[in-house]
Coordinates of C-alpha atoms in Angstrom, one line a residue:
M24 CA 14.6 13.8 2.8
R25 CA 11.4 12.8 4.9
V26 CA 8.2 14.7 4.5
L27 CA 4.4 15.0 6.3
V28 CA 1.9 17.0 4.2
V29 CA -0.8 18.2 6.4
E30 CA -3.5 18.9 4.7
D31 CA -7.6 18.2 4.4
E32 CA -8.1 19.0 1.3
R33 CA -7.4 15.1 0.1
R34 CA -7.2 16.1 -3.8
L35 CA -4.6 18.9 -3.3
A36 CA -2.6 16.2 -0.7
L37 CA -2.6 13.2 -2.8
A38 CA -1.1 15.8 -5.7
L39 CA 1.6 17.0 -3.1
Q40 CA 2.4 13.7 -2.2
H41 CA 2.6 12.3 -6.0
G42 CA 4.5 15.0 -7.0
L43 CA 7.0 15.3 -3.7
T44 CA 7.7 11.2 -4.5
A45 CA 8.2 11.9 -7.7
E46 CA 10.7 14.2 -6.6
G47 CA 12.8 11.6 -4.6
F48 CA 11.0 12.8 -1.3
S49 CA 9.2 10.0 1.1
V50 CA 6.0 11.1 1.8
D51 CA 3.2 10.9 4.6
V52 CA -0.2 12.2 4.1
A53 CA -2.4 12.9 7.1
H54 CA -5.7 15.0 6.5
D55 CA -6.4 16.7 10.2
G56 CA -4.8 18.5 13.3
L57 CA -4.3 15.4 15.7
T58 CA -3.6 12.6 13.2
G59 CA -0.7 15.1 11.8
L60 CA 0.5 16.4 15.2
T61 CA 0.6 12.7 16.4
K62 CA 2.6 11.3 13.2
A63 CA 5.0 13.8 13.6
T64 CA 5.6 13.4 17.4
E65 CA 5.9 9.6 16.7
R66 CA 8.1 9.7 13.3
A67 CA 11.4 11.2 12.7
Y68 CA 10.6 13.9 9.5
D69 CA 13.0 16.8 8.0
V70 CA 9.9 18.7 7.0
V71 CA 6.2 19.3 7.8
V72 CA 3.9 21.0 5.0
L73 CA 1.3 22.6 7.2
D74 CA -2.1 23.8 5.9
I75 CA -3.5 26.1 8.6
M76 CA -7.0 25.5 8.5
L77 CA -7.4 21.8 9.9
P78 CA -10.1 19.7 11.3
G79 CA -9.7 18.7 14.9
L80 CA -6.8 20.8 15.6
N81 CA -5.7 23.8 13.2
G82 CA -1.7 24.2 12.3
Y83 CA -1.5 26.8 14.7
R84 CA -2.1 24.6 17.7
V85 CA -0.3 21.3 15.8
C86 CA 2.9 24.2 15.1
Q87 CA 2.9 24.9 19.0
R88 CA 2.6 21.7 20.3
L89 CA 5.7 20.5 18.4
R90 CA 6.9 23.2 19.5
A91 CA 6.7 22.8 22.6
T92 CA 8.0 19.0 22.8
G93 CA 10.6 20.5 22.0
S94 CA 10.9 19.3 18.2
D95 CA 12.9 21.5 16.2
V96 CA 11.6 19.4 12.4
G97 CA 11.2 22.1 9.7
I98 CA 7.9 23.7 9.4
L99 CA 6.6 25.2 6.3
M100 CA 3.1 26.6 6.6
L101 CA 0.2 26.8 4.1
T102 CA -1.5 30.5 4.1
A103 CA -4.2 31.8 2.7
K104 CA -4.4 34.0 -0.3
D105 CA -2.6 37.1 0.7
G106 CA -3.3 36.1 4.0
E107 CA -0.9 38.7 5.7
W108 CA -1.8 38.1 9.4
D109 CA -1.4 34.4 9.0
E110 CA 1.6 34.9 7.9
A111 CA 2.6 36.7 10.9
E112 CA 0.8 34.4 12.7
A113 CA 2.2 31.0 11.3
L114 CA 6.1 32.5 12.1
D115 CA 5.1 33.7 15.8
T116 CA 3.8 30.1 16.5
G117 CA 7.1 28.6 15.2
A118 CA 6.9 28.2 11.7
D119 CA 10.4 28.4 9.9
D120 CA 8.4 29.1 6.2
Y121 CA 5.2 29.6 4.7
L122 CA 3.6 29.7 0.9
S123 CA 0.1 30.9 0.4
K124 CA -2.1 29.3 -1.9
P125 CA -2.7 28.5 -4.6
F126 CA 1.2 28.1 -4.6
S127 CA 3.2 27.0 -7.3
F128 CA 5.0 23.1 -7.2
V129 CA 8.2 24.4 -8.5
V130 CA 8.5 26.9 -5.7
L131 CA 7.3 24.6 -3.2
V132 CA 10.1 22.1 -3.8
A133 CA 12.5 24.6 -4.0
R134 CA 11.4 26.0 -0.1
L135 CA 11.6 22.5 1.3
R136 CA 15.1 22.1 0.0
A137 CA 16.3 25.6 1.8
L138 CA 14.0 25.0 4.9
A139 CA 15.9 22.1 4.9
R140 CA 19.6 22.8 4.1
R141 CA 19.3 26.4 7.4
I142 CA 17.9 23.8 9.9
G143 CA 20.7 21.3 8.9
T144 CA 18.8 18.5 8.4
R145 CA 20.6 15.2 8.0
A146 CA 19.4 13.9 4.5
L147 CA 20.8 16.9 3.2
R148 CA 24.1 16.8 2.5
R149 CA 26.9 15.9 0.7
T150 CA 28.7 12.8 1.7
V151 CA 32.5 11.8 0.4
L152 CA 32.9 7.8 0.9
G153 CA 36.6 7.2 -1.4
D154 CA 35.8 7.9 -5.0
L155 CA 32.1 7.9 -4.3
V156 CA 30.0 11.4 -3.8
V157 CA 26.4 11.5 -2.5
D158 CA 25.1 14.9 -2.5
S159 CA 22.2 15.4 -0.6
A160 CA 20.7 18.4 -1.6
A161 CA 22.1 18.3 -5.5
R162 CA 20.7 14.8 -5.9
A163 CA 23.8 13.6 -7.5
C164 CA 25.9 11.1 -7.3
T165 CA 29.5 10.7 -9.6
R166 CA 32.4 7.8 -9.3
A167 CA 35.7 8.6 -9.9
G168 CA 34.4 12.0 -11.0
V169 CA 31.8 10.1 -13.5
S170 CA 28.1 11.6 -12.8
V171 CA 26.0 8.7 -12.1
P172 CA 22.4 9.0 -13.2
L173 CA 19.8 7.5 -11.0
T174 CA 16.1 7.0 -10.0
P175 CA 14.7 9.3 -7.2
R176 CA 14.3 5.9 -5.6
E177 CA 17.6 4.8 -6.3
F178 CA 18.9 7.5 -5.0
A179 CA 17.2 7.3 -2.2
V180 CA 18.0 4.1 -0.9
L181 CA 21.7 5.1 -1.7
D182 CA 21.6 8.4 0.8
H183 CA 20.1 6.3 3.7
L184 CA 23.2 3.7 3.0
A185 CA 25.6 6.4 2.9
R186 CA 24.0 8.2 6.1
R187 CA 24.3 4.6 8.1
A188 CA 27.9 4.0 5.8
G189 CA 29.9 0.9 7.6
E190 CA 26.8 0.3 9.1
A191 CA 24.4 -3.0 9.0
V192 CA 20.4 -1.5 7.7
S193 CA 18.1 -4.1 7.2
K194 CA 15.2 -4.1 4.2
R195 CA 12.9 -3.0 6.4
E196 CA 14.6 0.0 8.1
I197 CA 15.2 1.1 4.2
L198 CA 11.3 0.6 3.4
D199 CA 10.2 2.2 6.7
E200 CA 12.5 5.1 5.5
V201 CA 12.8 5.5 1.8
W202 CA 9.1 4.3 1.1
D203 CA 5.7 5.9 1.8
S204 CA 3.9 4.6 5.0
G205 CA 0.9 2.9 3.1
A206 CA 3.3 1.6 0.4
D207 CA 4.4 -1.9 -0.6
S208 CA 5.8 -3.1 1.9
D209 CA 7.7 -6.5 0.2
P210 CA 11.3 -6.9 0.4
N211 CA 12.1 -7.9 -2.7
T212 CA 11.2 -4.4 -3.6
V213 CA 14.2 -2.7 -2.1
E214 CA 16.6 -5.7 -3.4
V215 CA 15.1 -4.8 -7.1
H216 CA 16.9 -0.4 -6.1
V217 CA 19.6 -2.8 -4.7
S218 CA 20.7 -4.4 -7.7
A219 CA 19.9 -1.7 -9.5
L220 CA 22.3 0.2 -7.6
R221 CA 25.2 -2.0 -8.3
R222 CA 25.1 -2.2 -11.7
K223 CA 25.6 2.1 -12.0
I224 CA 27.7 2.9 -9.3
D225 CA 29.9 -0.7 -8.4
T226 CA 30.4 -2.9 -11.5
P227 CA 30.9 -0.5 -14.2
F228 CA 34.1 1.3 -11.7
G229 CA 35.1 -2.5 -10.7
R230 CA 34.2 -1.7 -7.2
A231 CA 31.6 -3.6 -4.4
A232 CA 30.4 -0.9 -1.9
V233 CA 27.4 -2.0 -1.8
Q234 CA 27.4 -5.1 0.2
T235 CA 24.4 -8.0 1.3
V236 CA 25.3 -8.2 5.1
R237 CA 23.9 -12.0 5.4
G238 CA 20.3 -11.9 7.7
A239 CA 21.2 -8.5 8.0
G240 CA 20.8 -6.4 5.3
Y241 CA 23.0 -4.7 3.9
R242 CA 25.9 -2.3 4.0
L243 CA 27.4 0.2 2.0
A244 CA 31.4 0.4 2.7
A245 CA 32.9 3.5 4.3
D246 CA 35.5 3.6 2.6
G247 CA 33.7 4.0 -0.7
G248 CA 34.6 0.0 -2.0

């Protein structure tokens, strides 16, 4: 799931980015409202974590302008402690959910996943390809009924390929979707994770679902291989 965090408190923004990345999310960060609005309109996100008190353009206005463009991205607003008026205005301006500061990171992650399920994002679903099952909501993978342990990043790569099953997906597309925008963009990074996936979901089961498409990237067989 791709998440945009719009938070001007840099230490909190960095902590959220690191924590959500460790949970397998792909995370971008903006530190002011105008930058957050620009990113949210130029790139497809599943959920935006949006603080209210932002320089340039506050969270309410960012939310209003996003909704005015027809965007149905999930918006979770971060409000002040005991700020019932903040919470009411957040919902009135188009937010889907809110969380009061200070908050539990565990609760934040649960709220994000619940929000994504409610709005029906394509990132959280169960994909069945033959005997290969990719359960995005549970972040779990099974092959022939056997659970296959994957790292968060390996799962994110597999999930993206599963959503594009049968199609050739370039390394650049995988990098843009799975890795943070400011992260190392070496294509070899993708190769390493794809090789790991083959060792885990293909080789032990005598399958060859993860295919190399010469000059184009990779393809996950639509029938699971």
